[in-house]
PDB file of C-alpha atoms and ligand atoms in Angstrom:
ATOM      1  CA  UNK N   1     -12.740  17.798   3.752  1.00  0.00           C
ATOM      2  CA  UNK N   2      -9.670  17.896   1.367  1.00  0.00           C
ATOM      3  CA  UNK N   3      -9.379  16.008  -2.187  1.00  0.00           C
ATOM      4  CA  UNK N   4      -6.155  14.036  -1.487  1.00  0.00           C
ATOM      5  CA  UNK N   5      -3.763  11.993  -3.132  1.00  0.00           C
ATOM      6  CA  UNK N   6      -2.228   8.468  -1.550  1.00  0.00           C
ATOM      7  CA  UNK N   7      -0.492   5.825  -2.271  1.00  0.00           C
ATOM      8  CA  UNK N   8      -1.322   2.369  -2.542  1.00  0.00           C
ATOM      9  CA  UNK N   9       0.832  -1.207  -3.497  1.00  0.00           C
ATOM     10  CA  UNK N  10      -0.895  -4.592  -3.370  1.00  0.00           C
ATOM     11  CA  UNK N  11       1.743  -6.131  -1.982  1.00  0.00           C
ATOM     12  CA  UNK N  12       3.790  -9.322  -3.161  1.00  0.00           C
ATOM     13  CA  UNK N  13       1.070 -12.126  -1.386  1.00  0.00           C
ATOM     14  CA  UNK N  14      -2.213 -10.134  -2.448  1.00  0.00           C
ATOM     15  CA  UNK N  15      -0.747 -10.218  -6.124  1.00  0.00           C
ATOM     16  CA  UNK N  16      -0.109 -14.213  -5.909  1.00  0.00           C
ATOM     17  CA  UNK N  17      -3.033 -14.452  -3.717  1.00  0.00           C
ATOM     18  CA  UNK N  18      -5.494 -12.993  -6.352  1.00  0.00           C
ATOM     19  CA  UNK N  19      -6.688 -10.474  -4.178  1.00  0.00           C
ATOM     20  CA  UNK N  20      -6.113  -7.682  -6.786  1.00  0.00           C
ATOM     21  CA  UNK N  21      -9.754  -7.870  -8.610  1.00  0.00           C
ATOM     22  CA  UNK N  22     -10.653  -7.662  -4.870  1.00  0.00           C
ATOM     23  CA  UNK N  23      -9.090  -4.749  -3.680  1.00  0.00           C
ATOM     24  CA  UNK N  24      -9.596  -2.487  -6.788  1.00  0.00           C
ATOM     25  CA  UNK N  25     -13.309  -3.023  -5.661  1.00  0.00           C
ATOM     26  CA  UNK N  26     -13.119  -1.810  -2.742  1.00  0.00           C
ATOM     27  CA  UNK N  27     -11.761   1.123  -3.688  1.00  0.00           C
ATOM     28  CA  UNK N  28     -13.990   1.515  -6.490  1.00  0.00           C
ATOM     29  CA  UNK N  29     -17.178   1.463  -3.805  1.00  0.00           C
ATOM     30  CA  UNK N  30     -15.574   3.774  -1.346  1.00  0.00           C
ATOM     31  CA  UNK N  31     -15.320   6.472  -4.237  1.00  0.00           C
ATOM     32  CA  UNK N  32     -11.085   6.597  -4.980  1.00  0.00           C
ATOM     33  CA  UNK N  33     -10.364   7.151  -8.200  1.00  0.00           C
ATOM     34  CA  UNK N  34      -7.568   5.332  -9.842  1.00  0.00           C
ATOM     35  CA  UNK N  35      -4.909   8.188 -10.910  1.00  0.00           C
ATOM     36  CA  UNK N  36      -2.121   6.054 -11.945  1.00  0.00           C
ATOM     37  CA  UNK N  37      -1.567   2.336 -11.573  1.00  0.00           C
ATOM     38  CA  UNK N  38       1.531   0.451 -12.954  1.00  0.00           C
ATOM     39  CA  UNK N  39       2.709  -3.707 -11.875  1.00  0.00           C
ATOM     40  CA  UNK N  40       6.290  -3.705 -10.852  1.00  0.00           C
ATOM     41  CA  UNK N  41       8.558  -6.365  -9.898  1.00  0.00           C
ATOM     42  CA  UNK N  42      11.162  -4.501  -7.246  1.00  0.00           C
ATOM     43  CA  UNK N  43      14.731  -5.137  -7.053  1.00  0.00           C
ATOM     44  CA  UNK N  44      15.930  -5.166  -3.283  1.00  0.00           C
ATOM     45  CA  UNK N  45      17.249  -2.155  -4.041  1.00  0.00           C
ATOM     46  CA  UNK N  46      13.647  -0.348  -4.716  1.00  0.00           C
ATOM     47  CA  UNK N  47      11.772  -2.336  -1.874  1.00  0.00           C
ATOM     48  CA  UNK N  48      14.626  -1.023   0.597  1.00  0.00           C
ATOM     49  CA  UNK N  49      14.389   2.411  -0.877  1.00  0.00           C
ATOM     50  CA  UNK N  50      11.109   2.510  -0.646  1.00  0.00           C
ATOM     51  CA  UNK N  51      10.891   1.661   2.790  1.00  0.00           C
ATOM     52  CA  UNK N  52      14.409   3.196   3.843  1.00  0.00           C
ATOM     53  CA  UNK N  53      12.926   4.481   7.340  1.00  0.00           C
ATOM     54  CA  UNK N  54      12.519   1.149   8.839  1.00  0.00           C
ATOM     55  CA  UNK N  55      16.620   0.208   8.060  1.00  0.00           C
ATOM     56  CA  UNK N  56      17.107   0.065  11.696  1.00  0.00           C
ATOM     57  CA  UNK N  57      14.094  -1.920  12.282  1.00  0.00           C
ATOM     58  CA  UNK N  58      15.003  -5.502  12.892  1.00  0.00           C
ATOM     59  CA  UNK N  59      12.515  -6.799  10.432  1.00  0.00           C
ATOM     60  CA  UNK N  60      13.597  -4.295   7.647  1.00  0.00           C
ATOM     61  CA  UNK N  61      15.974  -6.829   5.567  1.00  0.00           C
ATOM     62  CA  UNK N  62      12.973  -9.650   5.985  1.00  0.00           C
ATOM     63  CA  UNK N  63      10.428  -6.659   5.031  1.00  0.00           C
ATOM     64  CA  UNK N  64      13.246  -5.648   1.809  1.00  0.00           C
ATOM     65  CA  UNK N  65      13.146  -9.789   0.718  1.00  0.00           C
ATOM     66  CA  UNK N  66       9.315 -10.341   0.906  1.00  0.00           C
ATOM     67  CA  UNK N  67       8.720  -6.846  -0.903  1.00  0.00           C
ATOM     68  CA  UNK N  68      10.721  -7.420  -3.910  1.00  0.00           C
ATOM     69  CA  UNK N  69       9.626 -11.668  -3.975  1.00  0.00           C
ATOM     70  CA  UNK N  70       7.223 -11.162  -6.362  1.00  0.00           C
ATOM     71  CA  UNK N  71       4.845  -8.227  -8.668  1.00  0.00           C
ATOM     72  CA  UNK N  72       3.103  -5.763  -6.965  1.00  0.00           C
ATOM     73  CA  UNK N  73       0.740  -3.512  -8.373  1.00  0.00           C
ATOM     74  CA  UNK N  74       1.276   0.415  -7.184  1.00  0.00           C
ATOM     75  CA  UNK N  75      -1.802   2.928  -7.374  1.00  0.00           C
ATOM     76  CA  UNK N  76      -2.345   6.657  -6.775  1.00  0.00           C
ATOM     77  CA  UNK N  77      -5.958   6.891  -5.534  1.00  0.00           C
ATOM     78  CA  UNK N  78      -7.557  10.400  -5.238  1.00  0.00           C
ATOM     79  CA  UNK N  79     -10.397  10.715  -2.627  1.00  0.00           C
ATOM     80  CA  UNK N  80     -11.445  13.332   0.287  1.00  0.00           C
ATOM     81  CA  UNK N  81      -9.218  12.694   2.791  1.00  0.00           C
ATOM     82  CA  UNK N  82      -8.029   9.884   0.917  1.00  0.00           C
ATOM     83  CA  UNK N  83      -5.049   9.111   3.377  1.00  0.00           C
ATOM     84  CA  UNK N  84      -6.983   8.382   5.887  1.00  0.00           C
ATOM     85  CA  UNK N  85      -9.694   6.901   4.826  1.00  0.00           C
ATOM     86  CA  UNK N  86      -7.125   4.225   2.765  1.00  0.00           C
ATOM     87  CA  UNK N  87      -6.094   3.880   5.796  1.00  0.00           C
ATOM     88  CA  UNK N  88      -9.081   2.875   7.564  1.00  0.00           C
ATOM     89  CA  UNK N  89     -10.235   0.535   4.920  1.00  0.00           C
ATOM     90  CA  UNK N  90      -6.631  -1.316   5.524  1.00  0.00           C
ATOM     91  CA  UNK N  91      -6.944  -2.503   8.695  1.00  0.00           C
ATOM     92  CA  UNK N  92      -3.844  -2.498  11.624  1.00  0.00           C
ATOM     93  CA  UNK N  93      -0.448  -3.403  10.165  1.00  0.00           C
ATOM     94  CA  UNK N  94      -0.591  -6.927  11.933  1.00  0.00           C
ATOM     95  CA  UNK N  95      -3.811  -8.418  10.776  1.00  0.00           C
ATOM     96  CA  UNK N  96      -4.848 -10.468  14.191  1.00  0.00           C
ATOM     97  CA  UNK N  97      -5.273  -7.008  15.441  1.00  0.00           C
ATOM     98  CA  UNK N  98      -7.579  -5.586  12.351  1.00  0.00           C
ATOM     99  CA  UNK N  99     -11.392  -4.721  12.296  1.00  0.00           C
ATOM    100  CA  UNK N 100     -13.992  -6.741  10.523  1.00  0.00           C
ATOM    101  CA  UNK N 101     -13.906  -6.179   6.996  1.00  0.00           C
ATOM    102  CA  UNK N 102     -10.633  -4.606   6.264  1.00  0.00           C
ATOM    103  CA  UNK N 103      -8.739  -5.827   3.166  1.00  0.00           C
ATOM    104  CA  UNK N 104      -6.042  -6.714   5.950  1.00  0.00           C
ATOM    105  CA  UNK N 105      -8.634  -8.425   8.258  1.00  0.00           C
ATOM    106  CA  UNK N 106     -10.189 -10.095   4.624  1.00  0.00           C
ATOM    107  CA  UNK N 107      -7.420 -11.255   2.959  1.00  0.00           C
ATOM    108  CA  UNK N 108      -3.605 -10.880   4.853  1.00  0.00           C
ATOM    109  CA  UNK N 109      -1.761 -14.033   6.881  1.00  0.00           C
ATOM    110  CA  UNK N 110       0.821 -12.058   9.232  1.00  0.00           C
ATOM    111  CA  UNK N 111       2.001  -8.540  10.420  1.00  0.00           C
ATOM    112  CA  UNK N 112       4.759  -8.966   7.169  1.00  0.00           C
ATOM    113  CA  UNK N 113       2.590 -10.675   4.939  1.00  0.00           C
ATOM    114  CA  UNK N 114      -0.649  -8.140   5.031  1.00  0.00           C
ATOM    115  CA  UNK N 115      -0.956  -7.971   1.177  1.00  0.00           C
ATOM    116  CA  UNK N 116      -1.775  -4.026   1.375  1.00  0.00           C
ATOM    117  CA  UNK N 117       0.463  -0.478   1.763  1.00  0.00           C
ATOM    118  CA  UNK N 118      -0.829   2.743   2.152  1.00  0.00           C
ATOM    119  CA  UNK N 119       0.457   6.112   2.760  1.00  0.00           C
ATOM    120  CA  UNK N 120       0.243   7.255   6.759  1.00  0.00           C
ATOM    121  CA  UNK N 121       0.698  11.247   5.605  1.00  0.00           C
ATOM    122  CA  UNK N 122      -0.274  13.574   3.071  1.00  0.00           C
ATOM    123  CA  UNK N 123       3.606  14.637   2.941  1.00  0.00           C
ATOM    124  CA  UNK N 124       4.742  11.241   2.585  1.00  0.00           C
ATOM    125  CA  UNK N 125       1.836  10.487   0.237  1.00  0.00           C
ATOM    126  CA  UNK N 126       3.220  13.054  -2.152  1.00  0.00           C
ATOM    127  CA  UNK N 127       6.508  11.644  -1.417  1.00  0.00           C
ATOM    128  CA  UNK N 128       6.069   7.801  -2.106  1.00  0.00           C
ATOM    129  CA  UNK N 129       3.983   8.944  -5.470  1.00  0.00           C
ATOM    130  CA  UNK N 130       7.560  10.388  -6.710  1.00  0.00           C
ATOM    131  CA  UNK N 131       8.881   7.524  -5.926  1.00  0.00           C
ATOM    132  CA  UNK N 132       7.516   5.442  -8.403  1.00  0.00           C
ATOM    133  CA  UNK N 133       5.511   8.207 -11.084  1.00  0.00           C
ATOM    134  CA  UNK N 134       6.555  10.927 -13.280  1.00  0.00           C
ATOM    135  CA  UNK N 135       4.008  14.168 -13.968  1.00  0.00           C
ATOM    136  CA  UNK N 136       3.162  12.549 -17.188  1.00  0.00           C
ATOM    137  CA  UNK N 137       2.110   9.178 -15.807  1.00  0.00           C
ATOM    138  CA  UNK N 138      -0.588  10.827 -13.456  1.00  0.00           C
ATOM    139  CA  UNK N 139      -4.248  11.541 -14.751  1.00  0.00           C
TER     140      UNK N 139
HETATM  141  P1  GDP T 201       1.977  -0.037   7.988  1.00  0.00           P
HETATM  142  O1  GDP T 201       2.045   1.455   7.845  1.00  0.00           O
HETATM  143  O2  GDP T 201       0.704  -0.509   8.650  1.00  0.00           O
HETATM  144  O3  GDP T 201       2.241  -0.761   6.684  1.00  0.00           O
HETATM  145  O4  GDP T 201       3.123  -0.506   9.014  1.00  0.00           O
HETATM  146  P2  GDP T 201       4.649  -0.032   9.238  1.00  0.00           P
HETATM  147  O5  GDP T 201       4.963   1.213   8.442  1.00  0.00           O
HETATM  148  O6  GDP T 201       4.891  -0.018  10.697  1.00  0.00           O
HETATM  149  O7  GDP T 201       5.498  -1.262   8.651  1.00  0.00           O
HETATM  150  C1  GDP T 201       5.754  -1.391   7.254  1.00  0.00           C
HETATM  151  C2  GDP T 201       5.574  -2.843   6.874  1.00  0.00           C
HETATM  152  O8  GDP T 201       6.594  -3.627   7.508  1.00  0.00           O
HETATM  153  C3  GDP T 201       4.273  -3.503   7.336  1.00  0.00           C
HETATM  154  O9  GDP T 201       3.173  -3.214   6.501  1.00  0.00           O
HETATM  155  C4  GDP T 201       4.640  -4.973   7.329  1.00  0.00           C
HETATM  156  O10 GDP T 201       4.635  -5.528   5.988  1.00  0.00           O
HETATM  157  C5  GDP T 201       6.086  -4.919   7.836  1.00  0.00           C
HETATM  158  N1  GDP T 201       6.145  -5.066   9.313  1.00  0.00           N
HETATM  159  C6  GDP T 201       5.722  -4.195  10.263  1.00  0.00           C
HETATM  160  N2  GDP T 201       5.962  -4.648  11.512  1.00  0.00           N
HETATM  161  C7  GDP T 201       6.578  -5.855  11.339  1.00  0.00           C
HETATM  162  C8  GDP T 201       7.084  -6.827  12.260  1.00  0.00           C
HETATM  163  O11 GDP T 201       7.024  -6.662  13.486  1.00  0.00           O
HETATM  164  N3  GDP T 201       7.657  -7.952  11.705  1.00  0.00           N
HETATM  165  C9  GDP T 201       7.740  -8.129  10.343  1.00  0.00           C
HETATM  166  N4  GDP T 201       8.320  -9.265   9.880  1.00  0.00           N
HETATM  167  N5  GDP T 201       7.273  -7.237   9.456  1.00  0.00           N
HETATM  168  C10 GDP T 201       6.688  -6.112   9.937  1.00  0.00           C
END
């Protein structure tokens, strides 16, 4: 057992969805703490940043327009083995395919449209918390 750090966005369709109050609860019962939480609106620019290893996927400029379409709200949760275990609670990327009682399985409508993201590595965990928080906005 490790106490991790991951990251988490609610993506553009849980925000407009009103899944938000939803989610946070989830976490909440499964014992992540909320380290840093902050609602963004992302240029293409950040979205495709943010997600600059799928460029050469063939959905990557459908995944840049749907991530910057409307607010999301981006977390740090801290939990043991928190990567994984956000992870878990998620669900498979394309929801058809996700267990019962997932947030994906719960709430998302497609394999694009599947309202959560969460870190798939410590390393990149520490890497996508750069991305969008200083030192000072951490707790
Ligand atoms: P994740 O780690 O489960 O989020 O999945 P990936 O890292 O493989 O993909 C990143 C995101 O791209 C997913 O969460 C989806 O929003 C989107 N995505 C993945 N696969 C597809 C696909 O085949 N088609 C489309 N349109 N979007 C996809």
């Amino acid at each position: 057992m490790s106490l991790e750090r991951t990251l988490t966005i609610i993506k553009p369709d849980g925000v407009e969805q009103g899944n938000v109050g939803d989610i946070i609860q989830i976490f909440e019962k499964n014992q992540f703490k909320i380290r840093a939480a902050k609602m963004l609106h992302l240029t293409g620019a950040a979205a495709g940043g943010f997600y600059a290893v799928h460029r050469e996927r063939p959905f990557y400029s459908d995944l840049v327009r749907y991530m910057s379409s409307g607010p999301v709200l981006v977390l740090v949760l801290e939990a043991e083995n928190a990567v994984s275990r956000l992870r878990d609670l998620m669900g498979a990327t394309d929801p058809k395919k996700a267990s019962e009682g997932t947030i994906r399985k719960r709430f998302a409508t497609s394999i694009e449209k599947n309202v959560i993201h969460g870190s798939d590595s410590e390393e990149n965990a520490k890497t996508e918390i750069g991305y969008f928080f200083n030192a000072l906005e951490l707790v």
